[in-house]
CSV table of C-alpha atoms and ligand atoms in Angstrom, one decimal:
chain,number,residue,atom,x,y,z
A,12,MET,CA,70.2,115.0,21.6
A,13,ARG,CA,70.2,114.9,25.9
A,14,PRO,CA,72.9,112.8,26.7
A,15,PHE,CA,74.9,113.8,23.9
A,16,SER,CA,75.1,117.9,25.4
A,17,VAL,CA,75.7,115.9,28.7
A,18,LEU,CA,78.6,114.6,27.7
A,19,MET,CA,79.5,118.1,26.4
A,20,PHE,CA,79.5,119.6,29.1
A,21,ILE,CA,81.3,117.4,31.1
A,22,THR,CA,84.3,116.9,28.8
A,23,ILE,CA,84.6,120.5,28.7
A,24,GLY,CA,84.2,120.7,32.5
A,25,LEU,CA,87.0,118.0,32.9
A,26,LEU,CA,89.3,120.4,30.6
A,27,LEU,CA,88.6,123.4,31.9
A,28,ILE,CA,89.6,122.0,35.1
A,29,THR,CA,93.4,120.2,34.1
A,30,ARG,CA,94.2,123.0,31.9
A,31,HIS,CA,94.0,125.6,35.9
A,32,PRO,CA,96.4,126.8,36.7
A,33,ALA,CA,96.7,126.9,40.0
A,34,ILE,CA,95.7,122.6,40.2
A,35,SER,CA,97.8,121.6,37.2
A,36,GLU,CA,101.0,123.0,38.3
A,37,ARG,CA,100.5,122.4,42.0
A,38,LEU,CA,104.3,122.5,43.9
A,39,PRO,CA,105.6,119.3,46.1
A,40,GLN,CA,103.8,119.7,50.2
A,41,PRO,CA,105.9,120.5,52.1
A,42,THR,CA,106.6,119.4,55.7
A,43,LEU,CA,107.0,121.3,58.8
A,44,PHE,CA,109.3,121.2,62.1
A,45,LEU,CA,109.3,122.5,65.3
A,46,TYR,CA,112.4,123.0,67.2
A,47,THR,CA,113.0,124.4,70.5
A,48,ASN,CA,115.6,124.2,73.8
A,49,ASP,CA,113.4,122.1,76.0
A,50,PRO,CA,114.4,118.5,75.8
A,51,ASP,CA,109.9,118.3,76.7
A,52,ASP,CA,109.1,120.1,73.6
A,53,VAL,CA,107.5,123.1,75.8
A,54,ILE,CA,107.4,126.2,74.3
A,55,MET,CA,106.6,129.4,77.1
A,56,GLU,CA,105.9,133.2,76.2
A,57,GLY,CA,108.8,134.6,75.5
A,58,ASP,CA,111.1,132.1,74.0
A,59,THR,CA,113.2,131.8,70.5
A,60,ILE,CA,111.3,128.7,68.2
A,61,SER,CA,112.7,128.1,65.3
A,62,ILE,CA,110.5,125.9,62.4
A,63,PHE,CA,111.6,124.1,59.1
A,64,CYS,CA,109.5,124.7,56.6
A,65,GLU,CA,111.0,121.6,54.6
A,66,THR,CA,110.8,120.3,50.9
A,67,LYS,CA,112.8,118.6,48.8
A,68,TYR,CA,111.9,121.4,45.9
A,69,ARG,CA,115.0,123.0,44.7
A,70,ASN,CA,113.2,126.8,43.5
A,71,ALA,CA,111.4,128.2,45.7
A,72,LYS,CA,111.3,131.2,46.0
A,73,LYS,CA,109.4,132.6,49.0
A,74,PHE,CA,108.6,130.3,52.0
A,75,PHE,CA,105.5,131.0,53.6
A,76,LEU,CA,104.0,130.7,57.2
A,77,THR,CA,101.1,131.2,58.3
A,78,CYS,CA,98.8,131.0,62.1
A,79,LEU,CA,95.7,129.4,60.7
A,80,SER,CA,94.0,131.4,64.1
A,81,THR,CA,95.0,135.1,63.0
A,82,ASN,CA,95.7,134.8,59.3
A,83,GLU,CA,98.5,136.3,59.9
A,84,THR,CA,101.2,135.7,57.7
A,85,ILE,CA,104.9,135.7,57.7
A,86,GLU,CA,106.8,135.6,54.7
A,87,GLN,CA,110.3,135.0,54.1
A,88,LYS,CA,113.4,133.6,51.3
A,89,GLY,CA,114.6,131.5,53.2
A,90,SER,CA,112.6,128.0,54.8
A,91,HIS,CA,114.6,128.3,58.4
A,92,PHE,CA,111.6,131.1,60.9
A,93,SER,CA,113.3,131.7,63.9
A,94,LEU,CA,110.2,133.5,65.5
A,95,SER,CA,110.8,135.1,69.6
A,96,GLN,CA,106.9,135.9,69.4
A,97,ILE,CA,104.6,132.6,68.8
A,98,THR,CA,100.9,132.5,69.3
A,99,SER,CA,98.8,129.9,70.5
A,100,GLY,CA,96.9,128.2,67.3
A,101,ALA,CA,98.0,125.4,64.5
A,102,HIS,CA,100.2,126.7,62.1
A,103,THR,CA,101.1,125.5,58.3
A,104,CYS,CA,103.8,127.2,55.3
A,105,LYS,CA,104.0,127.3,51.7
A,106,TYR,CA,107.2,127.7,49.4
A,107,CYS,CA,106.3,128.7,45.5
A,108,ASP,CA,108.2,129.8,43.3
A,109,GLY,CA,107.2,132.8,41.5
A,110,ALA,CA,105.6,131.2,38.9
A,111,SER,CA,103.0,128.5,40.8
A,112,CYS,CA,103.5,127.9,45.1
A,113,SER,CA,102.9,124.3,46.5
A,114,GLU,CA,100.4,123.6,49.1
A,115,PRO,CA,100.1,124.4,52.2
A,116,SER,CA,102.0,121.5,54.6
A,117,ASP,CA,99.1,119.8,57.4
A,118,PRO,CA,99.0,122.6,60.0
A,119,GLU,CA,101.5,121.5,63.4
A,120,HIS,CA,99.8,122.9,66.4
A,121,ILE,CA,102.2,125.2,68.7
A,122,TYR,CA,101.6,126.0,72.3
A,123,VAL,CA,102.7,128.9,74.0
A,124,ARG,CA,102.3,128.3,77.9
A,125,ASP,CA,102.3,131.9,80.5
A,126,ALA,CA,103.3,129.5,82.4
A,127,LEU,CA,104.7,125.9,84.0
A,128,PRO,CA,102.2,123.7,84.6
A,129,GLU,CA,100.7,123.0,88.1
A,130,PRO,CA,102.1,120.7,90.5
A,131,ILE,CA,100.3,118.0,92.1
A,132,ILE,CA,99.2,118.7,96.1
A,133,SER,CA,98.1,115.9,97.7
A,134,VAL,CA,98.0,114.4,101.1
A,135,THR,CA,99.0,111.6,103.5
A,136,PRO,CA,96.8,109.8,105.6
A,137,SER,CA,93.4,111.6,105.5
A,138,LYS,CA,92.7,115.1,103.9
A,139,ILE,CA,89.8,115.3,106.9
A,140,VAL,CA,91.7,114.1,110.5
A,141,HIS,CA,92.4,114.1,114.2
A,142,PHE,CA,93.7,116.5,116.2
A,143,GLY,CA,97.3,116.0,117.3
A,144,ASP,CA,97.1,113.7,114.0
A,145,ARG,CA,100.5,113.6,111.9
A,146,ILE,CA,99.9,114.1,108.3
A,147,THR,CA,102.3,114.7,105.5
A,148,ILE,CA,101.4,117.0,102.0
A,149,THR,CA,103.7,116.8,99.6
A,150,CYS,CA,103.9,118.5,96.0
A,151,SER,CA,104.4,116.7,92.7
A,152,ALA,CA,106.1,118.5,89.7
A,153,HIS,CA,106.4,117.7,86.2
A,154,TYR,CA,109.9,118.1,86.3
A,155,GLU,CA,113.0,117.7,88.7
A,156,ASN,CA,115.5,120.4,89.9
A,157,VAL,CA,113.0,123.0,90.7
A,158,ILE,CA,112.2,125.4,93.7
A,159,PHE,CA,108.8,124.5,95.4
A,160,SER,CA,106.9,127.4,97.1
A,161,LEU,CA,103.8,125.5,99.8
A,162,TYR,CA,101.5,128.5,100.3
A,163,LYS,CA,98.7,127.7,103.8
A,164,GLY,CA,96.0,130.9,102.5
A,165,ASN,CA,98.7,133.4,101.6
A,166,LYS,CA,101.2,132.5,103.7
A,167,LEU,CA,104.0,131.4,101.9
A,168,VAL,CA,104.9,128.0,104.8
A,169,LYS,CA,107.5,126.3,102.6
A,170,GLU,CA,109.7,127.2,99.9
A,171,ALA,CA,112.0,124.5,99.1
A,172,ALA,CA,114.4,123.9,96.2
A,173,ALA,CA,114.5,119.6,94.5
A,174,SER,CA,116.9,117.8,93.6
A,175,THR,CA,113.4,115.6,92.5
A,176,ASN,CA,110.7,116.2,92.0
A,177,THR,CA,109.3,116.6,95.0
A,178,THR,CA,108.6,117.4,97.9
A,179,SER,CA,106.9,116.9,101.5
A,180,TYR,CA,106.5,119.2,104.6
A,181,GLU,CA,105.4,117.0,107.4
A,182,ILE,CA,103.3,118.4,110.5
A,183,GLN,CA,103.3,116.2,113.6
A,184,ASN,CA,100.6,117.5,115.3
A,185,ILE,CA,97.9,118.8,114.1
A,186,GLY,CA,96.3,121.7,115.8
A,187,ARG,CA,93.7,124.2,115.0
A,188,GLU,CA,96.1,126.4,113.1
A,189,ASN,CA,97.1,123.5,110.5
A,190,ALA,CA,93.3,123.6,109.1
A,191,GLY,CA,93.1,125.3,105.9
A,192,GLN,CA,93.5,125.8,102.6
A,193,TYR,CA,96.8,124.8,101.4
A,194,MET,CA,98.5,125.1,97.5
A,195,CYS,CA,101.9,125.2,96.3
A,196,TRP,CA,103.6,126.2,92.7
A,197,TYR,CA,106.9,125.7,92.1
A,198,LYS,CA,109.2,127.8,89.7
A,199,LYS,CA,112.0,126.4,87.5
A,200,THR,CA,115.0,127.9,85.6
A,201,THR,CA,113.6,127.2,81.3
A,202,ASN,CA,116.3,128.8,79.2
A,203,ASN,CA,117.4,131.0,81.0
A,204,ARG,CA,114.8,131.9,82.8
A,205,LEU,CA,113.2,131.2,86.7
A,206,ILE,CA,109.2,130.4,85.3
A,207,GLN,CA,106.6,129.5,87.7
A,208,SER,CA,103.9,127.4,87.4
A,209,HIS,CA,100.3,127.5,87.8
A,210,PRO,CA,99.0,126.9,91.0
A,211,SER,CA,98.1,123.8,92.1
A,212,ASP,CA,94.4,123.2,93.0
A,213,PRO,CA,93.6,124.2,96.7
A,214,LEU,CA,93.6,121.1,98.9
A,215,MET,CA,91.8,122.0,102.2
A,216,ILE,CA,92.3,119.9,105.3
A,217,ARG,CA,89.9,119.9,108.4
A,218,ILE,CA,89.6,118.8,112.0
A,219,LYS,CA,87.3,116.3,112.5
A,220,ASP,CA,87.6,114.3,116.1
A,221,LEU,CA,85.1,111.5,115.8
A,222,PRO,CA,85.2,109.4,119.1
A,223,LYS,CA,85.4,106.2,118.6
A,224,PRO,CA,82.8,103.7,118.5
A,225,THR,CA,82.2,101.2,120.6
A,226,VAL,CA,82.4,97.3,120.5
A,227,SER,CA,80.4,94.3,121.8
A,228,LEU,CA,80.8,90.7,121.4
A,229,GLU,CA,78.6,88.0,120.5
A,230,PHE,CA,79.5,84.0,120.4
A,231,PRO,CA,76.6,82.2,118.4
A,232,GLU,CA,75.7,79.3,119.1
A,233,GLY,CA,77.0,76.2,118.2
A,234,ASP,CA,79.2,77.9,116.3
A,235,SER,CA,82.8,77.8,118.6
A,236,GLY,CA,84.7,78.7,115.7
A,237,SER,CA,83.3,82.6,114.8
A,238,VAL,CA,82.8,85.1,117.2
A,239,ILE,CA,80.3,88.7,116.3
A,240,ILE,CA,82.0,91.6,116.5
A,241,HIS,CA,80.1,94.5,116.9
A,242,CYS,CA,80.4,98.4,115.8
A,243,ALA,CA,79.0,100.8,117.0
A,244,ALA,CA,79.4,104.5,116.8
A,245,PRO,CA,78.0,107.6,119.2
A,246,ARG,CA,76.2,109.6,116.7
A,247,THR,CA,73.3,108.7,113.6
A,248,ASP,CA,74.8,110.0,110.0
A,249,SER,CA,72.6,109.6,106.4
A,250,ARG,CA,75.1,107.4,105.2
A,251,MET,CA,78.0,105.2,107.4
A,252,TRP,CA,80.7,103.5,106.8
A,253,PHE,CA,82.6,100.9,109.4
A,254,GLN,CA,84.9,99.0,108.4
A,255,LEU,CA,87.2,96.2,110.5
A,256,LEU,CA,91.0,96.7,111.5
A,257,ARG,CA,93.6,94.7,111.9
A,258,GLU,CA,95.5,95.8,114.5
A,259,ASN,CA,98.4,96.8,111.3
A,260,LYS,CA,95.6,98.8,110.3
A,261,ILE,CA,94.6,96.8,107.0
A,262,VAL,CA,91.1,96.6,106.8
A,263,GLU,CA,90.2,92.9,107.3
A,264,GLN,CA,85.9,93.5,106.4
A,265,GLU,CA,84.4,96.3,105.6
A,266,LYS,CA,80.6,97.6,105.5
A,267,GLU,CA,79.8,100.0,103.3
A,268,ASP,CA,77.1,103.0,102.4
A,269,THR,CA,74.9,101.9,105.6
A,270,GLN,CA,72.0,104.0,107.0
A,271,GLU,CA,72.6,102.3,110.5
A,272,ASN,CA,75.1,103.6,113.3
A,273,LYS,CA,76.2,100.6,113.5
A,274,ALA,CA,77.4,97.1,111.9
A,275,THR,CA,78.2,93.3,112.8
A,276,PHE,CA,81.0,91.6,111.1
A,277,THR,CA,81.7,87.5,112.2
A,278,ILE,CA,85.4,86.4,112.3
A,279,LYS,CA,86.6,83.8,112.2
A,280,ASP,CA,90.0,83.8,112.3
A,281,LEU,CA,90.5,84.6,116.9
A,282,ASN,CA,94.6,84.7,116.9
A,283,GLU,CA,94.4,88.9,116.4
A,284,LYS,CA,93.9,92.4,117.5
A,285,TYR,CA,90.6,94.0,116.0
A,286,ASN,CA,89.7,97.7,115.1
A,287,CYS,CA,86.6,98.9,114.4
A,288,ILE,CA,86.1,102.7,112.9
A,289,TYR,CA,83.3,104.3,111.0
A,290,ARG,CA,83.8,107.1,108.3
A,291,ILE,CA,80.6,109.6,106.4
A,292,ARG,CA,81.3,112.0,104.6
A,293,ILE,CA,81.8,115.7,104.3
A,294,GLY,CA,81.4,116.4,100.9
A,295,THR,CA,83.8,114.4,98.1
A,296,ASP,CA,86.2,113.2,101.8
A,297,PHE,CA,85.7,110.7,104.7
A,298,ALA,CA,86.4,111.7,107.7
A,299,ASP,CA,87.1,108.4,110.1
A,300,SER,CA,86.5,107.7,113.5
A,301,LYS,CA,89.3,107.3,116.2
A,302,LEU,CA,90.2,103.8,116.8
A,303,SER,CA,87.7,101.2,118.7
A,304,ASP,CA,89.4,100.2,121.5
A,305,VAL,CA,91.0,96.4,120.6
A,306,VAL,CA,89.6,93.3,120.9
A,307,PHE,CA,91.5,90.6,121.3
A,308,LEU,CA,90.2,86.8,121.7
A,309,GLY,CA,94.0,85.3,122.5
A,310,LYS,CA,95.5,83.1,121.2
A,311,GLY,CA,92.6,81.3,118.2
A,312,ASP,CA,91.8,78.1,119.9
A,313,HIS,CA,88.7,76.7,118.9
A,314,THR,CA,87.9,76.5,122.4
A,315,THR,CA,88.4,80.4,122.8
A,316,GLY,CA,84.3,81.1,122.5
A,317,ASN,CA,83.7,78.6,126.0
A,318,ILE,CA,86.3,80.2,127.9
A,319,ILE,CA,85.2,83.6,127.2
A,320,ARG,CA,82.2,81.5,128.2
A,321,LEU,CA,82.8,80.2,131.0
A,322,ILE,CA,84.8,83.6,132.6
A,323,PHE,CA,80.4,85.3,131.8
A,324,ALA,CA,78.8,82.1,133.8
A,325,ALA,CA,81.3,82.7,136.4
A,326,VAL,CA,80.8,86.2,136.8
A,327,VAL,CA,76.5,85.4,136.5
A,328,LEU,CA,77.4,83.3,138.9
A,329,ILE,CA,78.8,84.8,141.4
A,330,ALA,CA,76.4,87.5,141.4
A,331,THR,CA,73.7,85.5,142.1
A,332,GLY,CA,75.5,83.9,145.0
A,333,LEU,CA,75.7,88.0,145.7
A,334,ILE,CA,72.7,88.2,145.9
A,335,LEU,CA,71.6,84.4,147.5
A,336,ARG,CA,73.1,86.1,150.2
A,337,LYS,CA,70.7,89.4,150.2
A,338,HIS,CA,68.2,87.1,150.1
A,339,LEU,CA,68.9,85.0,152.9
A,340,SER,CA,70.5,87.8,155.3
A,341,GLU,CA,66.4,89.7,154.5
A,342,ASP,CA,65.4,86.2,155.5
A,343,GLN,CA,66.7,86.4,159.2
A,344,ASN,CA,69.4,82.6,158.3
A,345,LEU,CA,72.7,84.2,158.1
A,346,GLU,CA,73.8,80.4,159.0
A,347,GLU,CA,72.6,79.8,155.3
A,348,PRO,CA,75.9,80.1,153.0
A,349,ALA,CA,76.2,80.5,150.0
A,350,PRO,CA,76.1,77.9,147.3
A,351,ASP,CA,79.3,76.9,146.5
A,352,LEU,CA,78.3,75.1,142.5
A,353,PRO,CA,80.2,72.6,141.3
A,354,ALA,CA,82.4,73.0,138.1
A,355,ALA,CA,79.4,70.7,136.1
A,356,ARG,CA,76.7,74.2,137.0
A,357,VAL,CA,79.4,75.6,135.4
A,358,LEU,CA,79.3,74.2,132.2
A,359,LEU,CA,75.7,73.9,131.8
A,360,VAL,CA,75.6,77.6,132.2
A,361,LYS,CA,78.1,77.4,130.0
A,362,GLU,CA,75.8,75.9,127.3
A,363,SER,CA,72.6,78.4,127.9
A,364,VAL,CA,73.3,81.2,129.9
A,365,GLU,CA,69.7,83.3,130.0
A,366,MET,CA,68.5,79.6,131.1
A,367,GLU,CA,70.3,79.8,133.9
A,368,ILE,CA,69.5,83.3,135.2
A,369,GLN,CA,65.8,82.3,134.4
A,370,MET,CA,66.7,79.4,136.5
A,371,GLN,CA,67.9,80.5,139.6
A,372,HIS,CA,65.9,83.7,139.1
A,373,GLU,CA,62.9,85.1,140.1
A,374,PRO,CA,62.1,88.1,137.3
A,375,ALA,CA,62.2,90.6,139.5
A,376,LYS,CA,65.8,90.8,139.6
A,377,GLU,CA,66.3,89.9,136.1
A,378,ASN,CA,67.8,94.0,135.6
A,379,GLU,CA,70.2,93.1,137.5
A,380,TYR,CA,71.5,90.1,135.0
A,381,LYS,CA,71.4,92.8,132.3
A,382,SER,CA,74.1,94.8,133.9
A,383,ILE,CA,76.4,92.5,134.1
B,401,LIG,C1,92.4,133.3,56.6
B,401,LIG,O1,91.5,133.9,55.3
B,401,LIG,C2,91.2,132.8,54.1
B,401,LIG,C3,91.3,133.8,53.4
B,401,LIG,O2,92.4,134.3,52.9
B,401,LIG,C4,89.8,133.8,54.8
B,401,LIG,O3,88.4,132.3,54.3
B,401,LIG,C5,89.5,133.0,56.9
B,401,LIG,O4,87.6,133.5,56.6
B,401,LIG,C6,90.5,133.7,57.2
B,401,LIG,N1,90.1,133.5,58.5
B,401,LIG,C7,90.5,134.7,59.9
B,401,LIG,C8,90.6,134.1,61.3
B,401,LIG,O5,90.6,135.0,59.6
B,402,LIG,C1,107.3,112.5,89.7
B,402,LIG,O1,108.1,112.3,89.5
B,402,LIG,C2,107.5,110.3,89.4
B,402,LIG,C3,108.5,109.1,89.7
B,402,LIG,O2,109.8,109.6,88.7
B,402,LIG,C4,106.2,109.8,88.3
B,402,LIG,O3,106.0,109.6,88.8
B,402,LIG,C5,105.3,111.1,88.4
B,402,LIG,O4,104.2,111.4,87.6
B,402,LIG,C6,105.7,112.9,88.3
B,402,LIG,N1,104.8,113.6,88.6
B,402,LIG,C7,104.2,114.9,88.4
B,402,LIG,C8,103.2,115.9,88.7
B,402,LIG,O5,104.5,114.0,86.8
């Protein structure tokens, strides 16, 4: 008994559903097409656009266009809707032939802009620069043939029509008056109307004169093919970055995010000019220091390090001679000439400068050598 009554209910239910006129007689689903006068289909507020509710069904009597976000529906006889005021949001259409209606079309999202998309503002080489640097601010739009306006604060600094999508503004010799916030806009003629864009993001130009780091050299013992460059910043920050640059500004080596105010670079290619810089973080940007003095180790054969050691040794010897002479004169023994050290001696110094200093001198004079 029980299974039978359940089956009966299901059968009655199915009959009710299949006989429901709204479902059984629904007409085929139409397709909504949107047409604009703009090649990029950008719809500006006030533009006239066309919407077609397309169907193969020939006996449609009425067409309905509904904005799903407001529930506003436009009803008309033809399938072509020409609208000069349309709200952003999803739209669907359907049609009816008197007795029954179609299913609504798949929704079409329509985005009506009140301004053109914002341009992109950028600067080279950096947002944080030194006094006297040259910078170029660039404003780039999504469209060509626009009129750009560049503002610093509220002041218009450049207005220019561009046949491309970009305009540039160069500051040759940046001073305090050029620092500040820049923004750009553009205007474009769309459908015979001049439309303004949204403003770009603000670009903050800052001047930060970070003094140059000092460089010094070290020649590792037993490795005449390489030189160690020490780069030391005259300030300390919680996080510092160091770069060893070739003369053409190409980054040769980098020490990232150190907590020290110095870095060490070992180089093997001695036939190059090097400088170093340090950078600190200011907000989300980096401020670069001025370039250090240039380090140039001469034509790079493997004896370069030795030549420099020889020069250093010679300086030590001359100083030694001068000090010895002073000692001798203090001892009232002026007849004795300063020692003329033979070349072999120089080579010995070259092997170990430290040792030579101790050999030649009593500890009291050591400081004089350190200052060489
Ligand atoms: C639009 O109308 C439908 C039925 O007519 C209703 O269910 C829906 O909540 C309405 N939506 C809005 C946003 O008014
Ligand atoms: C401007 O044009 C260039 C090249 O045509 C393109 O790469 C760039 O993305 C455009 N700028 C914008 C903001 O669309």
